[in-house]
């Protein structure tokens, strides 16, 4: 051994056609693809620019969705506050109606049959 190394030969001829007449891949193309597989490190390549672009796009999508979520939360909180206010108003209206009904019942004339058509109702109620 003389200690010198020979430079790697990365030159390969480009095959004419990938398929033979019977529909199988030609031996030249099989060798070509094997050479490409070995030449590229025997693994799939990764496109760093694409990955970086996707990361940037994902970050902007996340920021936009976060903003939408915050707006939706604020809208929900406002709707909940409105619902609580409406409930309080309805409760107050119900209490007012109850008070008016009590006042009406307690301040009306006694039902003793002295009013017109009342004498017909009183016996059926008893």
PDB file of C-alpha atoms in Angstrom, residues 6-13 32 35-36 38-41:
ATOM      1  CA  UNK A   6      -8.221   7.597  -5.018  1.00  0.00           C
ATOM      2  CA  UNK A   7     -10.857  10.374  -5.384  1.00  0.00           C
ATOM      3  CA  UNK A   8     -14.432   9.171  -5.397  1.00  0.00           C
ATOM      4  CA  UNK A   9     -16.002   9.003  -8.810  1.00  0.00           C
ATOM      5  CA  UNK A  10     -19.467  10.511  -8.685  1.00  0.00           C
ATOM      6  CA  UNK A  11     -19.987  10.500 -12.407  1.00  0.00           C
ATOM      7  CA  UNK A  12     -22.639   8.177 -13.761  1.00  0.00           C
ATOM      8  CA  UNK A  13     -24.262   8.018 -17.116  1.00  0.00           C
ATOM      9  CA  UNK A  32     -28.929   4.594 -11.319  1.00  0.00           C
ATOM     10  CA  UNK A  35     -26.319   5.060  -7.019  1.00  0.00           C
ATOM     11  CA  UNK A  36     -28.562   8.060  -6.199  1.00  0.00           C
ATOM     12  CA  UNK A  38     -26.062   5.754  -1.908  1.00  0.00           C
ATOM     13  CA  UNK A  39     -24.896   9.177  -3.147  1.00  0.00           C
ATOM     14  CA  UNK A  40     -27.411  11.069  -1.021  1.00  0.00           C
ATOM     15  CA  UNK A  41     -26.441   9.332   2.196  1.00  0.00           C
TER      16      UNK A  41
END
